[in-house]
Amino acid sequence: MLKVRVIPTLLLREVGLVKGAGFDSWRAVGTPLQAVKVYNRRDVDELVLLDIGATPAGAGPDFDMIGTLARESMVPMTIGGGVASIEHFRRALQVGADKVAINSAAFRTPELIDRAADQCGSQAVVVSIDYRVEADGSRMTYIGCGTERTGWTVVDWAREAEQRGAGEILLCEIDRDGTLGGYDLTGIQSVAQAVSIPVVASGGARDYADMVSAIRSGADAVAAGALYLFTQSTPGEAKRHMADAGIAVRLAPGS
């Protein structure tokens, strides 16, 4: 049985980490190197680092920084933000990233998913899907840091991404992001049932019980940011809670 992964999410803007709610991230919460060093001691399985300022600014990934963080990190790292070409993919992996997440570029140039999967391997291709629950209950995909409605439902876009070669879906409900209001379990379940690749639940983790619910709804991993930043919750405690609930996790020795 594959172990469920517990993944802290780090949001980068310029040279520092930030966090807010509903994709309005403004509160400074430290530096990426500092965060990586802290999480090295926190029994995490992976890290996700998303540069939320890169795409709006028309900038590419900061490969020097990615390389520095990858060398420091003791766990696999997924990077995203500003990735817009196969050259960006290759360079990010060369400097030490383990996976590369694409969002707006995946939608605007879907062939990038195919090319990245073919040239870098599906295991390195994460399609990040941001969505909102609309007034009619539909779940619609957005790009451009949540500013542009695509017209695609989250399920249809997840299926398209998988068919093109994505190895994983990073799924985030925009209006829950940073709110500590709980994952969108219905959205997680609908996407998990529609695809056969792993789904990482993100956006609004409330507590450890909420993580258990996300896994039982079909997620293969749980990502969180605000939960670890603004509460006393820790990744290690999250794992122990899930283990007590009968979920297979990778526990640190002595836990």
GROMACS .gro file of C-alpha atoms in nm:
model
  255
    1MET     CA    1   0.000   0.000   0.000
    2LEU     CA    2   0.132   0.345  -0.093
    3LYS     CA    3   0.185   0.577   0.201
    4VAL     CA    4  -0.018   0.896   0.223
    5ARG     CA    5   0.205   1.203   0.197
    6VAL     CA    6   0.197   1.510   0.421
    7ILE     CA    7   0.319   1.817   0.231
    8PRO     CA    8   0.371   2.173   0.353
    9THR     CA    9   0.308   2.440   0.088
   10LEU     CA   10   0.538   2.742   0.069
   11LEU     CA   11   0.425   3.051  -0.125
   12LEU     CA   12   0.702   3.273  -0.252
   13ARG     CA   13   0.670   3.636  -0.359
   14GLU     CA   14   0.994   3.807  -0.460
   15VAL     CA   15   1.247   3.696  -0.195
   16GLY     CA   16   1.015   3.604   0.093
   17LEU     CA   17   0.737   3.368   0.185
   18VAL     CA   18   0.384   3.503   0.218
   19LYS     CA   19   0.042   3.378   0.318
   20GLY     CA   20  -0.309   3.515   0.309
   21ALA     CA   21  -0.653   3.389   0.216
   22GLY     CA   22  -0.829   3.325  -0.113
   23PHE     CA   23  -0.509   3.383  -0.315
   24ASP     CA   24  -0.470   3.730  -0.162
   25SER     CA   25  -0.135   3.652  -0.006
   26TRP     CA   26   0.030   3.950   0.157
   27ARG     CA   27   0.145   3.855   0.507
   28ALA     CA   28   0.520   3.793   0.529
   29VAL     CA   29   0.597   3.463   0.701
   30GLY     CA   30   0.973   3.425   0.666
   31THR     CA   31   1.227   3.316   0.409
   32PRO     CA   32   1.223   3.000   0.198
   33LEU     CA   33   1.562   2.880   0.322
   34GLN     CA   34   1.455   2.922   0.682
   35ALA     CA   35   1.132   2.729   0.614
   36VAL     CA   36   1.314   2.443   0.443
   37LYS     CA   37   1.549   2.409   0.739
   38VAL     CA   38   1.256   2.402   0.981
   39TYR     CA   39   1.063   2.142   0.780
   40ASN     CA   40   1.372   1.925   0.756
   41ARG     CA   41   1.312   1.860   1.126
   42ARG     CA   42   0.933   1.827   1.104
   43ASP     CA   43   0.881   1.477   0.954
   44VAL     CA   44   0.742   1.596   0.620
   45ASP     CA   45   0.731   1.380   0.308
   46GLU     CA   46   0.767   1.650   0.043
   47LEU     CA   47   0.765   2.026   0.002
   48VAL     CA   48   0.577   2.235  -0.253
   49LEU     CA   49   0.723   2.577  -0.335
   50LEU     CA   50   0.507   2.801  -0.555
   51ASP     CA   51   0.635   3.138  -0.673
   52ILE     CA   52   0.304   3.324  -0.691
   53GLY     CA   53   0.464   3.643  -0.817
   54ALA     CA   54   0.643   3.498  -1.118
   55THR     CA   55   0.358   3.445  -1.364
   56PRO     CA   56   0.184   3.783  -1.302
   57ALA     CA   57   0.521   3.953  -1.349
   58GLY     CA   58   0.599   3.759  -1.665
   59ALA     CA   59   0.908   3.615  -1.500
   60GLY     CA   60   1.051   3.266  -1.518
   61PRO     CA   61   1.156   3.050  -1.226
   62ASP     CA   62   1.446   3.158  -1.005
   63PHE     CA   63   1.674   2.864  -1.075
   64ASP     CA   64   1.951   2.983  -0.844
   65MET     CA   65   1.712   2.988  -0.551
   66ILE     CA   66   1.558   2.654  -0.649
   67GLY     CA   67   1.901   2.499  -0.658
   68THR     CA   68   1.992   2.641  -0.318
   69LEU     CA   69   1.672   2.513  -0.158
   70ALA     CA   70   1.696   2.173  -0.326
   71ARG     CA   71   2.046   2.126  -0.189
   72GLU     CA   72   1.925   2.214   0.160
   73SER     CA   73   1.604   2.012   0.154
   74MET     CA   74   1.609   1.658   0.288
   75VAL     CA   75   1.283   1.566   0.113
   76PRO     CA   76   1.162   1.581  -0.248
   77MET     CA   77   1.058   1.926  -0.367
   78THR     CA   78   0.797   2.034  -0.620
   79ILE     CA   79   0.846   2.382  -0.761
   80GLY     CA   80   0.603   2.596  -0.957
   81GLY     CA   81   0.546   2.951  -1.071
   82GLY     CA   82   0.664   3.107  -1.394
   83VAL     CA   83   0.722   2.771  -1.563
   84ALA     CA   84   0.624   2.825  -1.925
   85SER     CA   85   0.846   2.605  -2.144
   86ILE     CA   86   1.012   2.267  -2.167
   87GLU     CA   87   1.343   2.446  -2.109
   88HIS     CA   88   1.210   2.568  -1.774
   89PHE     CA   89   1.115   2.211  -1.689
   90ARG     CA   90   1.456   2.075  -1.776
   91ARG     CA   91   1.645   2.347  -1.592
   92ALA     CA   92   1.435   2.312  -1.276
   93LEU     CA   93   1.502   1.940  -1.265
   94GLN     CA   94   1.870   1.990  -1.341
   95VAL     CA   95   1.919   2.222  -1.044
   96GLY     CA   96   1.749   1.980  -0.806
   97ALA     CA   97   1.370   2.001  -0.818
   98ASP     CA   98   1.203   1.660  -0.813
   99LYS     CA   99   0.875   1.768  -0.974
  100VAL     CA  100   0.756   2.075  -1.161
  101ALA     CA  101   0.406   2.217  -1.123
  102ILE     CA  102   0.239   2.405  -1.404
  103ASN     CA  103  -0.093   2.585  -1.394
  104SER     CA  104  -0.161   2.875  -1.632
  105ALA     CA  105   0.097   2.753  -1.884
  106ALA     CA  106  -0.061   2.408  -1.885
  107PHE     CA  107  -0.395   2.555  -1.986
  108ARG     CA  108  -0.263   2.810  -2.234
  109THR     CA  109  -0.024   2.560  -2.394
  110PRO     CA  110  -0.161   2.212  -2.322
  111GLU     CA  111   0.108   2.057  -2.543
  112LEU     CA  112   0.357   2.151  -2.272
  113ILE     CA  113   0.212   1.873  -2.058
  114ASP     CA  114   0.269   1.621  -2.339
  115ARG     CA  115   0.623   1.740  -2.407
  116ALA     CA  116   0.721   1.750  -2.041
  117ALA     CA  117   0.584   1.402  -1.980
  118ASP     CA  118   0.763   1.268  -2.287
  119GLN     CA  119   1.098   1.434  -2.221
  120CYS     CA  120   1.111   1.449  -1.841
  121GLY     CA  121   0.878   1.166  -1.738
  122SER     CA  122   0.522   1.185  -1.610
  123GLN     CA  123   0.644   1.144  -1.253
  124ALA     CA  124   0.797   1.493  -1.276
  125VAL     CA  125   0.486   1.664  -1.417
  126VAL     CA  126   0.236   1.810  -1.170
  127VAL     CA  127  -0.063   1.996  -1.308
  128SER     CA  128  -0.184   2.245  -1.049
  129ILE     CA  129  -0.557   2.308  -1.077
  130ASP     CA  130  -0.716   2.605  -0.903
  131TYR     CA  131  -1.094   2.623  -0.902
  132ARG     CA  132  -1.398   2.786  -0.747
  133VAL     CA  133  -1.736   2.651  -0.647
  134GLU     CA  134  -1.977   2.866  -0.847
  135ALA     CA  135  -2.322   2.982  -0.737
  136ASP     CA  136  -2.484   2.695  -0.927
  137GLY     CA  137  -2.261   2.441  -0.751
  138SER     CA  138  -2.034   2.378  -1.049
  139ARG     CA  139  -1.660   2.365  -0.992
  140MET     CA  140  -1.485   2.574  -1.254
  141THR     CA  141  -1.113   2.600  -1.323
  142TYR     CA  142  -0.931   2.935  -1.299
  143ILE     CA  143  -0.583   3.038  -1.410
  144GLY     CA  144  -0.375   3.355  -1.370
  145CYS     CA  145  -0.355   3.320  -0.991
  146GLY     CA  146  -0.732   3.280  -0.972
  147THR     CA  147  -0.820   3.580  -1.188
  148GLU     CA  148  -0.925   3.416  -1.516
  149ARG     CA  149  -1.216   3.173  -1.549
  150THR     CA  150  -1.136   2.911  -1.811
  151GLY     CA  151  -1.478   2.765  -1.881
  152TRP     CA  152  -1.354   2.415  -1.799
  153THR     CA  153  -1.491   2.217  -1.507
  154VAL     CA  154  -1.231   2.089  -1.266
  155VAL     CA  155  -1.313   1.728  -1.352
  156ASP     CA  156  -1.284   1.781  -1.728
  157TRP     CA  157  -0.953   1.963  -1.695
  158ALA     CA  158  -0.813   1.700  -1.459
  159ARG     CA  159  -0.903   1.429  -1.710
  160GLU     CA  160  -0.742   1.626  -1.992
  161ALA     CA  161  -0.425   1.675  -1.789
  162GLU     CA  162  -0.403   1.304  -1.714
  163GLN     CA  163  -0.460   1.209  -2.078
  164ARG     CA  164  -0.177   1.440  -2.181
  165GLY     CA  165   0.065   1.276  -1.940
  166ALA     CA  166   0.045   1.455  -1.606
  167GLY     CA  167   0.168   1.238  -1.322
  168GLU     CA  168  -0.011   1.419  -1.041
  169ILE     CA  169  -0.282   1.677  -0.974
  170LEU     CA  170  -0.238   1.951  -0.714
  171LEU     CA  171  -0.595   2.053  -0.642
  172CYS     CA  172  -0.684   2.381  -0.469
  173GLU     CA  173  -1.022   2.543  -0.409
  174ILE     CA  174  -0.940   2.913  -0.429
  175ASP     CA  175  -1.191   3.053  -0.183
  176ARG     CA  176  -1.083   2.809   0.089
  177ASP     CA  177  -0.712   2.882   0.049
  178GLY     CA  178  -0.563   3.008   0.375
  179THR     CA  179  -0.898   3.018   0.556
  180LEU     CA  180  -0.859   2.712   0.781
  181GLY     CA  181  -1.219   2.642   0.678
  182GLY     CA  182  -1.169   2.284   0.563
  183TYR     CA  183  -1.094   2.113   0.234
  184ASP     CA  184  -1.359   2.095  -0.037
  185LEU     CA  185  -1.425   1.725   0.010
  186THR     CA  186  -1.683   1.706  -0.270
  187GLY     CA  187  -1.434   1.851  -0.518
  188ILE     CA  188  -1.160   1.617  -0.401
  189GLN     CA  189  -1.385   1.316  -0.437
  190SER     CA  190  -1.507   1.414  -0.783
  191VAL     CA  191  -1.155   1.458  -0.919
  192ALA     CA  192  -1.015   1.149  -0.745
  193GLN     CA  193  -1.290   0.939  -0.898
  194ALA     CA  194  -1.231   1.088  -1.244
  195VAL     CA  195  -0.854   1.023  -1.270
  196SER     CA  196  -0.618   0.740  -1.186
  197ILE     CA  197  -0.315   0.957  -1.103
  198PRO     CA  198  -0.246   1.087  -0.749
  199VAL     CA  199  -0.445   1.386  -0.626
  200VAL     CA  200  -0.294   1.622  -0.370
  201ALA     CA  201  -0.563   1.802  -0.168
  202SER     CA  202  -0.486   2.169  -0.101
  203GLY     CA  203  -0.669   2.478   0.012
  204GLY     CA  204  -0.822   2.530   0.355
  205ALA     CA  205  -0.697   2.246   0.574
  206ARG     CA  206  -0.870   2.296   0.909
  207ASP     CA  207  -0.720   2.030   1.135
  208TYR     CA  208  -0.595   1.673   1.140
  209ALA     CA  209  -0.946   1.529   1.117
  210ASP     CA  210  -0.999   1.732   0.801
  211MET     CA  211  -0.691   1.568   0.652
  212VAL     CA  212  -0.830   1.226   0.734
  213SER     CA  213  -1.154   1.323   0.559
  214ALA     CA  214  -0.961   1.438   0.251
  215ILE     CA  215  -0.781   1.105   0.227
  216ARG     CA  216  -1.106   0.914   0.272
  217SER     CA  217  -1.252   1.130  -0.005
  218GLY     CA  218  -0.985   0.999  -0.242
  219ALA     CA  219  -0.681   1.225  -0.200
  220ASP     CA  220  -0.340   1.060  -0.205
  221ALA     CA  221  -0.168   1.343  -0.018
  222VAL     CA  222  -0.261   1.646   0.189
  223ALA     CA  223  -0.095   1.984   0.142
  224ALA     CA  224  -0.130   2.269   0.388
  225GLY     CA  225   0.019   2.610   0.452
  226ALA     CA  226  -0.179   2.821   0.699
  227LEU     CA  227  -0.243   2.521   0.926
  228TYR     CA  228   0.127   2.491   1.003
  229LEU     CA  229   0.196   2.865   1.004
  230PHE     CA  230  -0.084   2.995   1.221
  231THR     CA  231  -0.175   2.708   1.454
  232GLN     CA  232   0.016   2.468   1.676
  233SER     CA  233  -0.037   2.186   1.425
  234THR     CA  234   0.267   2.002   1.293
  235PRO     CA  235   0.321   1.756   1.007
  236GLY     CA  236   0.439   1.490   1.253
  237GLU     CA  237   0.123   1.521   1.461
  238ALA     CA  238  -0.085   1.510   1.143
  239LYS     CA  239   0.078   1.180   1.052
  240ARG     CA  240   0.024   1.033   1.396
  241HIS     CA  241  -0.344   1.132   1.385
  242MET     CA  242  -0.383   0.971   1.043
  243ALA     CA  243  -0.202   0.658   1.156
  244ASP     CA  244  -0.440   0.631   1.452
  245ALA     CA  245  -0.726   0.656   1.202
  246GLY     CA  246  -0.587   0.356   1.010
  247ILE     CA  247  -0.428   0.552   0.726
  248ALA     CA  248  -0.088   0.435   0.603
  249VAL     CA  249   0.170   0.709   0.655
  250ARG     CA  250   0.549   0.715   0.682
  251LEU     CA  251   0.629   0.783   1.046
  252ALA     CA  252   0.965   0.896   1.174
  253PRO     CA  253   1.150   0.641   1.391
  254GLY     CA  254   1.023   0.652   1.747
  255SER     CA  255   0.694   0.823   1.657
   0.00000   0.00000   0.00000
